[in-house]
mmCIF file of C-alpha atoms in Angstrom:
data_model
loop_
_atom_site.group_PDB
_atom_site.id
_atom_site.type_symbol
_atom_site.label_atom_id
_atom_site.label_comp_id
_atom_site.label_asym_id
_atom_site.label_seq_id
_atom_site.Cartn_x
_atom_site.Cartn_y
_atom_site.Cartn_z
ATOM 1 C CA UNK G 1 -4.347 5.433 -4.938
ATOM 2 C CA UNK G 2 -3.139 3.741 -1.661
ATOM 3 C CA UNK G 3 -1.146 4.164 0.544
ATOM 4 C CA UNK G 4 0.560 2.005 3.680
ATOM 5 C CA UNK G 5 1.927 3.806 6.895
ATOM 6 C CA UNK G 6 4.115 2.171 9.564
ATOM 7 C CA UNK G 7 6.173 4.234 12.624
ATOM 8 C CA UNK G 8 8.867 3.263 15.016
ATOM 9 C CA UNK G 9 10.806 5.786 17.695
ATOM 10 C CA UNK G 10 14.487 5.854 18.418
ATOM 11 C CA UNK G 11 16.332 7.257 20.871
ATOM 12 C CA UNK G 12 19.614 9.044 19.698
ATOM 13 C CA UNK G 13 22.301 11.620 20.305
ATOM 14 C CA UNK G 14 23.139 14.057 17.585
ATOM 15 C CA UNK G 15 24.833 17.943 17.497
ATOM 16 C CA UNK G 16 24.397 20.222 14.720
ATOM 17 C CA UNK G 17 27.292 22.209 12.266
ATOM 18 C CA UNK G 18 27.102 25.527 11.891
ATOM 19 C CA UNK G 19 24.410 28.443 12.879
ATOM 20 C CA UNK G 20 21.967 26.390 14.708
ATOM 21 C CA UNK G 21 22.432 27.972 18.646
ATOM 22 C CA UNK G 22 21.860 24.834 21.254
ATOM 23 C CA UNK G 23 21.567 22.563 18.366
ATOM 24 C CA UNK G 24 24.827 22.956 18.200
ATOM 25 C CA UNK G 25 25.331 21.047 21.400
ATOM 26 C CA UNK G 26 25.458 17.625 22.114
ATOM 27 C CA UNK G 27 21.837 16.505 22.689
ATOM 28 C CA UNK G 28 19.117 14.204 21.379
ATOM 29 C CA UNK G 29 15.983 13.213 21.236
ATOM 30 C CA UNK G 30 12.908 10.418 20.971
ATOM 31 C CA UNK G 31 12.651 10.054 17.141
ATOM 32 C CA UNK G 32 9.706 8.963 15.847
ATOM 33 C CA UNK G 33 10.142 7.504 11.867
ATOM 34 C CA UNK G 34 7.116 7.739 9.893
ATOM 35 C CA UNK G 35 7.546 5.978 6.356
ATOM 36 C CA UNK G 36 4.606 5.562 3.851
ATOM 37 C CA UNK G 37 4.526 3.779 0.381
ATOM 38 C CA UNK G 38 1.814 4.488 -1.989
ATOM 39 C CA UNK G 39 0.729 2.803 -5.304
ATOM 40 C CA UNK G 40 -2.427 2.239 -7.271
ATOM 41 C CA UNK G 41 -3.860 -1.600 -6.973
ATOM 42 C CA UNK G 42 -4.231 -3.819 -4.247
ATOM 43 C CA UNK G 43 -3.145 -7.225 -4.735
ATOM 44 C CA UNK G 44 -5.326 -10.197 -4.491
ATOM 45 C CA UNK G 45 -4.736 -10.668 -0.560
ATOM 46 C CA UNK G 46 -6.042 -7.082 -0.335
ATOM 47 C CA UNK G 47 -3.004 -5.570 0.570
ATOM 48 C CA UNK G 48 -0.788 -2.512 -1.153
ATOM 49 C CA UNK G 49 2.307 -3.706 0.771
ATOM 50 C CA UNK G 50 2.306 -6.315 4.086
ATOM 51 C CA UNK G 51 1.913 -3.860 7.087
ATOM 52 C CA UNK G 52 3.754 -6.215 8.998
ATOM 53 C CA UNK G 53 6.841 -6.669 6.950
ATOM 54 C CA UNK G 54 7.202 -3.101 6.053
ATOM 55 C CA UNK G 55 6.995 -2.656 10.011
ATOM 56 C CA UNK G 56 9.819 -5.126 10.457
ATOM 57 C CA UNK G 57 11.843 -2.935 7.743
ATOM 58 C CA UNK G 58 11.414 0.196 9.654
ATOM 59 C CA UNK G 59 11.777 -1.713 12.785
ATOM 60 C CA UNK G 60 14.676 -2.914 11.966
ATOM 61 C CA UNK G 61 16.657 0.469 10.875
ATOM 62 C CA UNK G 62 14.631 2.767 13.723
ATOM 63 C CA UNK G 63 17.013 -0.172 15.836
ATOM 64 C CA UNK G 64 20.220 0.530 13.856
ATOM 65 C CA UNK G 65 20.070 4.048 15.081
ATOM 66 C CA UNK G 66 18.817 3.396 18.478
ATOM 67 C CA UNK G 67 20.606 4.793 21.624
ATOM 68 C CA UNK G 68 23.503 5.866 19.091
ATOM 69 C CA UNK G 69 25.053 8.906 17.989
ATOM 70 C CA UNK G 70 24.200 9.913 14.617
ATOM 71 C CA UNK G 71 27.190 11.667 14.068
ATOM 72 C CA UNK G 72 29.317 8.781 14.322
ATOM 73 C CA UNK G 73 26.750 6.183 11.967
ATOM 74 C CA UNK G 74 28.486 5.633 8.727
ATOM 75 C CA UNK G 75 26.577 7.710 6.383
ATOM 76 C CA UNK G 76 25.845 10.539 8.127
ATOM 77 C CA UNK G 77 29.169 10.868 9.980
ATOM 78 C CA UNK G 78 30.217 13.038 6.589
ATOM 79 C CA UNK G 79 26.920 15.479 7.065
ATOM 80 C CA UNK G 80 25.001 17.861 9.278
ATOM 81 C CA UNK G 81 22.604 15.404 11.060
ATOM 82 C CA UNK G 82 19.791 17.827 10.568
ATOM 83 C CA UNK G 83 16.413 15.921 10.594
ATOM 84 C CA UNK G 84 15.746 15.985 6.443
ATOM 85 C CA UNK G 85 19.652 14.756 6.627
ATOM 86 C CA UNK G 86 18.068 11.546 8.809
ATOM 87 C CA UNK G 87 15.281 11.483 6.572
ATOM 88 C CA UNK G 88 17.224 11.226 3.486
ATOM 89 C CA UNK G 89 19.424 8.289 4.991
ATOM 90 C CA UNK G 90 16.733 6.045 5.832
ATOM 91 C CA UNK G 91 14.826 6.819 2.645
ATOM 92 C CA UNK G 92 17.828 5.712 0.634
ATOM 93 C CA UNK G 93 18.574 2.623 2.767
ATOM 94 C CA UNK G 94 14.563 1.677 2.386
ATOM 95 C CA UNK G 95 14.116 2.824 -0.762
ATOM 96 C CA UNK G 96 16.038 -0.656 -2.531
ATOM 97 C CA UNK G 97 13.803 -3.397 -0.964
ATOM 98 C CA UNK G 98 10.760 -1.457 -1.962
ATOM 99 C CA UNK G 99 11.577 -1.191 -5.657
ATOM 100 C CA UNK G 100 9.403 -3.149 -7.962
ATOM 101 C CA UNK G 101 6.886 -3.965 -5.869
ATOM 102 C CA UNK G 102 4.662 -1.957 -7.538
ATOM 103 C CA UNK G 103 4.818 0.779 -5.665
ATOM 104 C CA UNK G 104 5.029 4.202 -6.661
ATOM 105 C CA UNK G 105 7.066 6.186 -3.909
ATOM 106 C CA UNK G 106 8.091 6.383 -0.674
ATOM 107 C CA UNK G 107 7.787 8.687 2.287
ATOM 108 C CA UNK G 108 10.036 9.269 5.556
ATOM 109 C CA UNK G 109 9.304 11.219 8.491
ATOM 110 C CA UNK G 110 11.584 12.091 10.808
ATOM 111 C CA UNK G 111 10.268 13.306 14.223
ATOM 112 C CA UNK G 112 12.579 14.963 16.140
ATOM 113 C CA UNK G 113 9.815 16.708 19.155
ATOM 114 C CA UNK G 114 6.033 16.316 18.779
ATOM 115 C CA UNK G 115 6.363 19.664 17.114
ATOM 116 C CA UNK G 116 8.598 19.009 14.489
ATOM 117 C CA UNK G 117 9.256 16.884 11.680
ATOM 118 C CA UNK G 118 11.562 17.012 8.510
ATOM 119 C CA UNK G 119 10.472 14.442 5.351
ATOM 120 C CA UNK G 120 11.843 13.405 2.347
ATOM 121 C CA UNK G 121 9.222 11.868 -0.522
ATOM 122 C CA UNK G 122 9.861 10.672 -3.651
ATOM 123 C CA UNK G 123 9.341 7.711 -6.263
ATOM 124 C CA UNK G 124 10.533 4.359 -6.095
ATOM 125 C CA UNK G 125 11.109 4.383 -10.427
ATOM 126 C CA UNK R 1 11.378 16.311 -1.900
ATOM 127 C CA UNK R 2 11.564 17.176 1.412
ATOM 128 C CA UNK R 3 9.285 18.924 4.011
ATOM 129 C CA UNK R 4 9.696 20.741 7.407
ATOM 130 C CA UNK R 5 7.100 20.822 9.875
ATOM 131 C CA UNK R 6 6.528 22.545 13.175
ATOM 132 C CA UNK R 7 3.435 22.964 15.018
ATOM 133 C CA UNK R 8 2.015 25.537 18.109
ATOM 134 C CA UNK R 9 -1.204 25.911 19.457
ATOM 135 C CA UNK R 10 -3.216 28.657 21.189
ATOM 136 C CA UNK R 11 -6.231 28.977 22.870
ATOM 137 C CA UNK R 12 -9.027 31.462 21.185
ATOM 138 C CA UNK R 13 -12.866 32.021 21.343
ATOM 139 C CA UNK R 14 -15.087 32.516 18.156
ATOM 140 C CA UNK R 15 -18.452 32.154 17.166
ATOM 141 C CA UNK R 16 -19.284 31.559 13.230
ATOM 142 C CA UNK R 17 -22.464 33.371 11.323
ATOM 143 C CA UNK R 18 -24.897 31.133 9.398
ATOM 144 C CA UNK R 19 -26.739 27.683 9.978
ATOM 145 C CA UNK R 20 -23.649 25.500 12.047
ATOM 146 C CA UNK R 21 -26.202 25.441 15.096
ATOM 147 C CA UNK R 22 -24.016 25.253 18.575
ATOM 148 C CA UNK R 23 -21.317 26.627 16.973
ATOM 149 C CA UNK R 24 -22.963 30.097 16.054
ATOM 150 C CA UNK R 25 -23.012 30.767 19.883
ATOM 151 C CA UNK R 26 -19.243 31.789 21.599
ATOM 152 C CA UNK R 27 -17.220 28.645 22.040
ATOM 153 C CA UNK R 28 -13.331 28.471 22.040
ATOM 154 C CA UNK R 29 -10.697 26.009 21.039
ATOM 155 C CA UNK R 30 -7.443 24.870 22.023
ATOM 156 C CA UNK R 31 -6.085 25.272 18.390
ATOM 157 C CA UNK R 32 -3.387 23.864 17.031
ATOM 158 C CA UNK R 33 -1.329 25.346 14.082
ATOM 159 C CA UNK R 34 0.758 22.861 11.776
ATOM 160 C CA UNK R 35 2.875 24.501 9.475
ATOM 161 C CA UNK R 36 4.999 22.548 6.405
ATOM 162 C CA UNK R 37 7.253 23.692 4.183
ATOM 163 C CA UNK R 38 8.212 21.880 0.679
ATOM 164 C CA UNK R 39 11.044 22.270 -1.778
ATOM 165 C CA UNK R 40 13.493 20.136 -3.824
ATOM 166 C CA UNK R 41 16.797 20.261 -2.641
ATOM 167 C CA UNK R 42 18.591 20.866 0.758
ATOM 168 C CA UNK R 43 21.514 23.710 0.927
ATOM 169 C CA UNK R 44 25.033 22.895 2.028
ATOM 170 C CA UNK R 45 24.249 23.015 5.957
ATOM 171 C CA UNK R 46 21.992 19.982 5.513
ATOM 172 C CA UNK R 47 18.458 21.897 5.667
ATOM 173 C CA UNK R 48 15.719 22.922 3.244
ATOM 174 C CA UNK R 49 14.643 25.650 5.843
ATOM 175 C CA UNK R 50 15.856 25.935 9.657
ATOM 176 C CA UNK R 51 13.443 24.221 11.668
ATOM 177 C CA UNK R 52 13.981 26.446 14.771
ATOM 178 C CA UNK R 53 13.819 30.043 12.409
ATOM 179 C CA UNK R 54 10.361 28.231 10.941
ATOM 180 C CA UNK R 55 9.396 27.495 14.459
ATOM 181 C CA UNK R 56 9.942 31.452 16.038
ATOM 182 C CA UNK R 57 7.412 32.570 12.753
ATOM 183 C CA UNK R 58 5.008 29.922 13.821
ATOM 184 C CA UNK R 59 5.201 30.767 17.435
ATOM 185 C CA UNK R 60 4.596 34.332 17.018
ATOM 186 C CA UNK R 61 1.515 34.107 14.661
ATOM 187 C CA UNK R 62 0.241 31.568 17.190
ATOM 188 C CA UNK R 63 1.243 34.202 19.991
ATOM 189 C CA UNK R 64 -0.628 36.997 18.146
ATOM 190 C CA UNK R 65 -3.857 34.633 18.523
ATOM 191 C CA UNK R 66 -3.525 33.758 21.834
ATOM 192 C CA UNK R 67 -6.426 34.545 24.566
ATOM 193 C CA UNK R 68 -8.067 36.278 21.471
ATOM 194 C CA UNK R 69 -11.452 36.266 20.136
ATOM 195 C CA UNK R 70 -10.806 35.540 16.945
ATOM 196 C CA UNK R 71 -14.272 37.419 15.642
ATOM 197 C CA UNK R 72 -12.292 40.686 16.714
ATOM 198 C CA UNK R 73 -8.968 39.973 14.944
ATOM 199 C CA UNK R 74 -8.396 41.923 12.339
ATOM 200 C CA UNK R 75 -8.410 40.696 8.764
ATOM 201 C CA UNK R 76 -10.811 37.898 10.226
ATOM 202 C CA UNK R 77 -13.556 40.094 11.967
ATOM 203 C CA UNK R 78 -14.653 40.641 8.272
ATOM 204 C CA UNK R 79 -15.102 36.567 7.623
ATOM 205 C CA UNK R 80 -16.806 33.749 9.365
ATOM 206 C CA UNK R 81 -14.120 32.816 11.479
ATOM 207 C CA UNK R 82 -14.327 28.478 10.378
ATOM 208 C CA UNK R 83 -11.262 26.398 10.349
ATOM 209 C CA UNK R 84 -10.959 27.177 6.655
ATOM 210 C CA UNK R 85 -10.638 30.854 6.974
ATOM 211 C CA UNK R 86 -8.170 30.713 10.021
ATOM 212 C CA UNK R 87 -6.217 28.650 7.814
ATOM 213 C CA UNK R 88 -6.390 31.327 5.139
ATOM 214 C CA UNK R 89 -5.697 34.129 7.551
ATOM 215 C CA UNK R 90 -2.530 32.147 8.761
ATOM 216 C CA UNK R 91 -1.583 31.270 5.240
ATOM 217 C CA UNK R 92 -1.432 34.909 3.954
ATOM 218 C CA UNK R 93 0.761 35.631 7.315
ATOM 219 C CA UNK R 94 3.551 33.470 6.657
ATOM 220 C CA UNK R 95 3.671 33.228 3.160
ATOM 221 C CA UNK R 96 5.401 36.721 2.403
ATOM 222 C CA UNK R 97 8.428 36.072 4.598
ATOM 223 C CA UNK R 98 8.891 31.958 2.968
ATOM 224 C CA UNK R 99 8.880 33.727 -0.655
ATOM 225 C CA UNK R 100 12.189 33.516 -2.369
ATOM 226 C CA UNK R 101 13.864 31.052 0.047
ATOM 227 C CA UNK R 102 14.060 28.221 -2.225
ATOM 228 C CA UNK R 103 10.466 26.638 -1.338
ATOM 229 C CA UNK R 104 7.616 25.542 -3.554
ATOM 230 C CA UNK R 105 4.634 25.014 -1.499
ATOM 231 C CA UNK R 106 3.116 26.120 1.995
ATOM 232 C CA UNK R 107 0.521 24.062 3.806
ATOM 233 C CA UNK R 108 -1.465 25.433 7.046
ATOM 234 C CA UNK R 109 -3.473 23.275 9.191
ATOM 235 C CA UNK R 110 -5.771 24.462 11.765
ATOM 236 C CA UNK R 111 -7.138 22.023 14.211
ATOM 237 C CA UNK R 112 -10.104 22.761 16.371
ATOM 238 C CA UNK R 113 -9.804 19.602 18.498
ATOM 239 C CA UNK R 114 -8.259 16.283 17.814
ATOM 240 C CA UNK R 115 -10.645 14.928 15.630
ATOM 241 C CA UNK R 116 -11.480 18.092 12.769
ATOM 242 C CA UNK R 117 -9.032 20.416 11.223
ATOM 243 C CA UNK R 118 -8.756 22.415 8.204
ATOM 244 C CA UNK R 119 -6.081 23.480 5.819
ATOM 245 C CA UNK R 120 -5.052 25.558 3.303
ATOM 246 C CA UNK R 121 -1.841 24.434 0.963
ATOM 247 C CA UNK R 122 -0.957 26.616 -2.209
ATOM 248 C CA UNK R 123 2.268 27.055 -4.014
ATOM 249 C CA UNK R 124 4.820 30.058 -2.885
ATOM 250 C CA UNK R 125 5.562 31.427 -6.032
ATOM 251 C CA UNK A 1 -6.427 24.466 -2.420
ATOM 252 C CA UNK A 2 -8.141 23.648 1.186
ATOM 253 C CA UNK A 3 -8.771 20.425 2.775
ATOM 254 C CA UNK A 4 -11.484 19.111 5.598
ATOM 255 C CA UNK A 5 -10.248 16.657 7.937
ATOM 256 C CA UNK A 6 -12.609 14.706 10.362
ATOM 257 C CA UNK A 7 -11.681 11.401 12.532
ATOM 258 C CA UNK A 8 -13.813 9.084 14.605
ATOM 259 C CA UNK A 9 -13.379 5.740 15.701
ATOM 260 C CA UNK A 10 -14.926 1.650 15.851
ATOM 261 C CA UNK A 11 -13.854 -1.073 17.738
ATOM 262 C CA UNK A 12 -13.575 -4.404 15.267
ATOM 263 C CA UNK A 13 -13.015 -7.450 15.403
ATOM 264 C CA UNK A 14 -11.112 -9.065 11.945
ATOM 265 C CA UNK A 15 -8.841 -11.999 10.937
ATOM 266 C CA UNK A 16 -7.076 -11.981 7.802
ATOM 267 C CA UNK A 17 -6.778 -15.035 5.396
ATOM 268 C CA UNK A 18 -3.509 -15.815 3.787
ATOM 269 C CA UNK A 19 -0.134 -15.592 4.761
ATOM 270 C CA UNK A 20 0.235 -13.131 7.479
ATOM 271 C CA UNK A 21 0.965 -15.116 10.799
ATOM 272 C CA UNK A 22 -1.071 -13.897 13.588
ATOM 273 C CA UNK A 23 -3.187 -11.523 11.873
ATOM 274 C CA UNK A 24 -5.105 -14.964 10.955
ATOM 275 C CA UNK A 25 -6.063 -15.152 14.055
ATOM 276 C CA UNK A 26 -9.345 -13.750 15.266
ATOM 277 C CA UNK A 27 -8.756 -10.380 17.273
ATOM 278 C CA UNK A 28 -9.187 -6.926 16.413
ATOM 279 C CA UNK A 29 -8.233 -3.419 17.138
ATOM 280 C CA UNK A 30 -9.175 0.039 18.239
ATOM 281 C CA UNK A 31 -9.719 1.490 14.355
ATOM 282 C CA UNK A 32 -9.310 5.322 13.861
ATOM 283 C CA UNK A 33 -10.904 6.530 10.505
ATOM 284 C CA UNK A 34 -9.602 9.734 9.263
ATOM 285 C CA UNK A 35 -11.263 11.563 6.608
ATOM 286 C CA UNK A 36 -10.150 14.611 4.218
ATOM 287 C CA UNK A 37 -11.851 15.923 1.498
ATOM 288 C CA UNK A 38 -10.436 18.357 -0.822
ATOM 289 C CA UNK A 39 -11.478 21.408 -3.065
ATOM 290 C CA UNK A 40 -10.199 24.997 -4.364
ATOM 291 C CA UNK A 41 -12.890 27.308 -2.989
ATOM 292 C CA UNK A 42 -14.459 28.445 -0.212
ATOM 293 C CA UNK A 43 -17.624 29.307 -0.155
ATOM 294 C CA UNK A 44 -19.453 31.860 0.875
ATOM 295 C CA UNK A 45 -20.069 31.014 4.344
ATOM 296 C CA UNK A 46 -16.090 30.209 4.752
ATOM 297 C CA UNK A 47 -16.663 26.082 4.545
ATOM 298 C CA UNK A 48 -15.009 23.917 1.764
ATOM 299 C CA UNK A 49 -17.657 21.642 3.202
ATOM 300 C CA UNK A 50 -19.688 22.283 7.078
ATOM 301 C CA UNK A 51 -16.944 19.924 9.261
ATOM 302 C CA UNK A 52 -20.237 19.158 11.355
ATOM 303 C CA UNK A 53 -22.121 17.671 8.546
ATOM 304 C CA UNK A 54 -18.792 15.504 7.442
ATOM 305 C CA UNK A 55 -18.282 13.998 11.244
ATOM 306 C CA UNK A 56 -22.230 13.156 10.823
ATOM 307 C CA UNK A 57 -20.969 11.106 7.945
ATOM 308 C CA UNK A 58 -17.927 9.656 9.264
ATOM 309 C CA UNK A 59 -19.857 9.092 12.978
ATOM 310 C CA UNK A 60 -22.386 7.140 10.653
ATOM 311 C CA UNK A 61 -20.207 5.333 9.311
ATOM 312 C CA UNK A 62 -17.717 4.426 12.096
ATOM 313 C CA UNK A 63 -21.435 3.397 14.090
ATOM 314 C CA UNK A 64 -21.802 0.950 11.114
ATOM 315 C CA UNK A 65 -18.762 -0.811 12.125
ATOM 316 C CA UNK A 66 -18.604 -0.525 15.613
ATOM 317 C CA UNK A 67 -18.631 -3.823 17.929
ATOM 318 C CA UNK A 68 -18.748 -5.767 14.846
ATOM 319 C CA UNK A 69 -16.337 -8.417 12.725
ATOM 320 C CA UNK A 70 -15.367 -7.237 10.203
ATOM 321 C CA UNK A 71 -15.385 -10.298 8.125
ATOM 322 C CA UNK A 72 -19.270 -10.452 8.309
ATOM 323 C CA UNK A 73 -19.842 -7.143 7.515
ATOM 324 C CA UNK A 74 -21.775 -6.851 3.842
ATOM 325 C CA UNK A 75 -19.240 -5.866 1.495
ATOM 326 C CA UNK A 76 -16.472 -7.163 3.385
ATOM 327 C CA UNK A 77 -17.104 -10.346 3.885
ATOM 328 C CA UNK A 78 -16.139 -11.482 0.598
ATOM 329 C CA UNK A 79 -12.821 -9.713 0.643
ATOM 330 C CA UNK A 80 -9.787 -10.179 3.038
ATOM 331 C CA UNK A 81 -10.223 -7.648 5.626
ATOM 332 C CA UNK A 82 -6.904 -5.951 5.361
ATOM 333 C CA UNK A 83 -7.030 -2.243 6.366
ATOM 334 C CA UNK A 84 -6.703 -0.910 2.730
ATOM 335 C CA UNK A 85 -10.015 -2.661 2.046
ATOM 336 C CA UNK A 86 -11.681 -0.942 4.961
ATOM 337 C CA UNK A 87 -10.066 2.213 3.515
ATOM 338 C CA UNK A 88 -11.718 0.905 0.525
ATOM 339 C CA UNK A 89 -15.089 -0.022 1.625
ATOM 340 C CA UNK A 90 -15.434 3.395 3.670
ATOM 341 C CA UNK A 91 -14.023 5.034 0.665
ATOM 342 C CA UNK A 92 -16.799 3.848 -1.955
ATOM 343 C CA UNK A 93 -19.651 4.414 1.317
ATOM 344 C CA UNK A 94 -18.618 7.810 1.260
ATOM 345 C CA UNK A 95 -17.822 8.917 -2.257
ATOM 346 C CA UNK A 96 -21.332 9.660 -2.762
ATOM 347 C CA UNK A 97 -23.051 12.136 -1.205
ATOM 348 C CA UNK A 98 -19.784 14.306 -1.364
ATOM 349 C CA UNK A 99 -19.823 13.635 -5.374
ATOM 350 C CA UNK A 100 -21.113 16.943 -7.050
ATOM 351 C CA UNK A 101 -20.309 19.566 -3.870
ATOM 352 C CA UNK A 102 -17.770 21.453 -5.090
ATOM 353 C CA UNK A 103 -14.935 18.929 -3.702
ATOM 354 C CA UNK A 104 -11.849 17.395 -5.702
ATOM 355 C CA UNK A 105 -10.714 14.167 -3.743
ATOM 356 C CA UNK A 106 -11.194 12.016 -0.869
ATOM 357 C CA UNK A 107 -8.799 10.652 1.148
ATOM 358 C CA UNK A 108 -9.847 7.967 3.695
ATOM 359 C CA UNK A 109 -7.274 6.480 6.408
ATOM 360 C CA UNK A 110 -8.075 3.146 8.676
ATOM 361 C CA UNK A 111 -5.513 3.151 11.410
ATOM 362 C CA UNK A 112 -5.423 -0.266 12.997
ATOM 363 C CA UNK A 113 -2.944 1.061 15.901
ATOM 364 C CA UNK A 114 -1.132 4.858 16.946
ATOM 365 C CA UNK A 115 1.842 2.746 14.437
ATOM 366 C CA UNK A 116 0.059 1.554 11.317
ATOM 367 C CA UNK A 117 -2.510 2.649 8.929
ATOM 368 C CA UNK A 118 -3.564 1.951 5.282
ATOM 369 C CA UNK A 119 -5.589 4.436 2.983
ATOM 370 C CA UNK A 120 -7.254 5.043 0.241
ATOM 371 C CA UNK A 121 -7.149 8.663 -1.656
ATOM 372 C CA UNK A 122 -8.866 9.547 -4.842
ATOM 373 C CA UNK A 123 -11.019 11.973 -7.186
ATOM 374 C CA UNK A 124 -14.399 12.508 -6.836
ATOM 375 C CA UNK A 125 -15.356 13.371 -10.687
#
């Protein structure tokens, strides 16, 4: 099995609902959005997946989110912008362009500190 | 499925028992703990586990470890105190208190220095 | 089930062929190779497998490829030197001498910067 791993960092404002303390207040952080695809055969340029377009993919939605407030970003204006909440919207607006590729699944990580991350993984059938 | 994350660290001496040559004599690390959490689904507040209650468990076991020698620890001074058996020590610790709580699967990493760690991941049931 | 993790690094020189803009271009990168192997029992000297004699194996290695290009490395020459086929080619140098130890899989990562890597992860029967 391979697997291909690209990251980009975003810089946003989010609050938590509900029994989370400071989290509750306005703050934010440096994101840092891991995403990995994995499948079993490299094609015959040697590659799983092009680094370099998957990296403008991420690119491109770490920059939707950038210096925004995820509470007001359709899609997650509706839920608690916890990080596995963040991690489930960009795995479902990644997830299309990465069907039938031959890939298997997909991984996000959402970085909220050095110190902690929330994921969601699953497969791209 | 998801995952949560958090990490600590804490600075300990040990020494291990057998043939691992400059490592039999007292040495000390700047550990660092990873912890991650996996399960299916995400309860109504938007998390599969609270990051920050994860990260106060993590914190403490790292606190209990702190400035130790980890040879005198109990329920280590009986083992050779490698990576793998800190990461078995630390597994047993947190496991009782993530039972029940919706979770399938634990994972402990223990890294001795940027470059070599060692884990232990096992299912919570 | 436990895992062993070791990392060292090359510096390379590489230049794909095919359809990936500048990558055609001679350069090259600071590589990181990370390295996990994976098993269900310790034994009795508390190792899945001695993390001193893996970074031997992974130093070797990573020596092997140091100030070189890639592309006229034996065994890579004849390939496009995409990092899933240095995952590849340090996968099947590896495999081995860890073959018949007690270990389950291998999982070997080439990061070409801190933002991208490719891998290659699979059993050692």
């Amino acid at each position: 099995m391979f697997e291909v791993y690209v990251a980009a960092k975003f810089e946003a404002a989010h609050r938590l609902v509900g029994d989370f303390g400071p989290a509750t207040r306005m703050h934010g952080h440096t994101y840092r959005m891991e995403v990995i695809v994995r499948g079993q055969h490299l094609g015959d340029d040697g590659t799983l997946y092009d680094i370099g377009d998957l990296g403008l993919a991420v690119n491109d939605l770490a920059g939707s989110l950038d210096y925004r407030d995820l509470n007001e970003v359709s899609g997650l204006a509706s839920v608690n912008t916890t990080a596995e909440a963040v991690a489930d919207y960009c795995w479902e607006r990644l997830a299309p362009s990465l069907r039938d590729r031959g890939l298997d699944s997909l991984v996000v990580r959402i970085w909220e500190s050095r110190d902690a991350y929330a994921a969601r993984e699953d497969g791209l059938d």
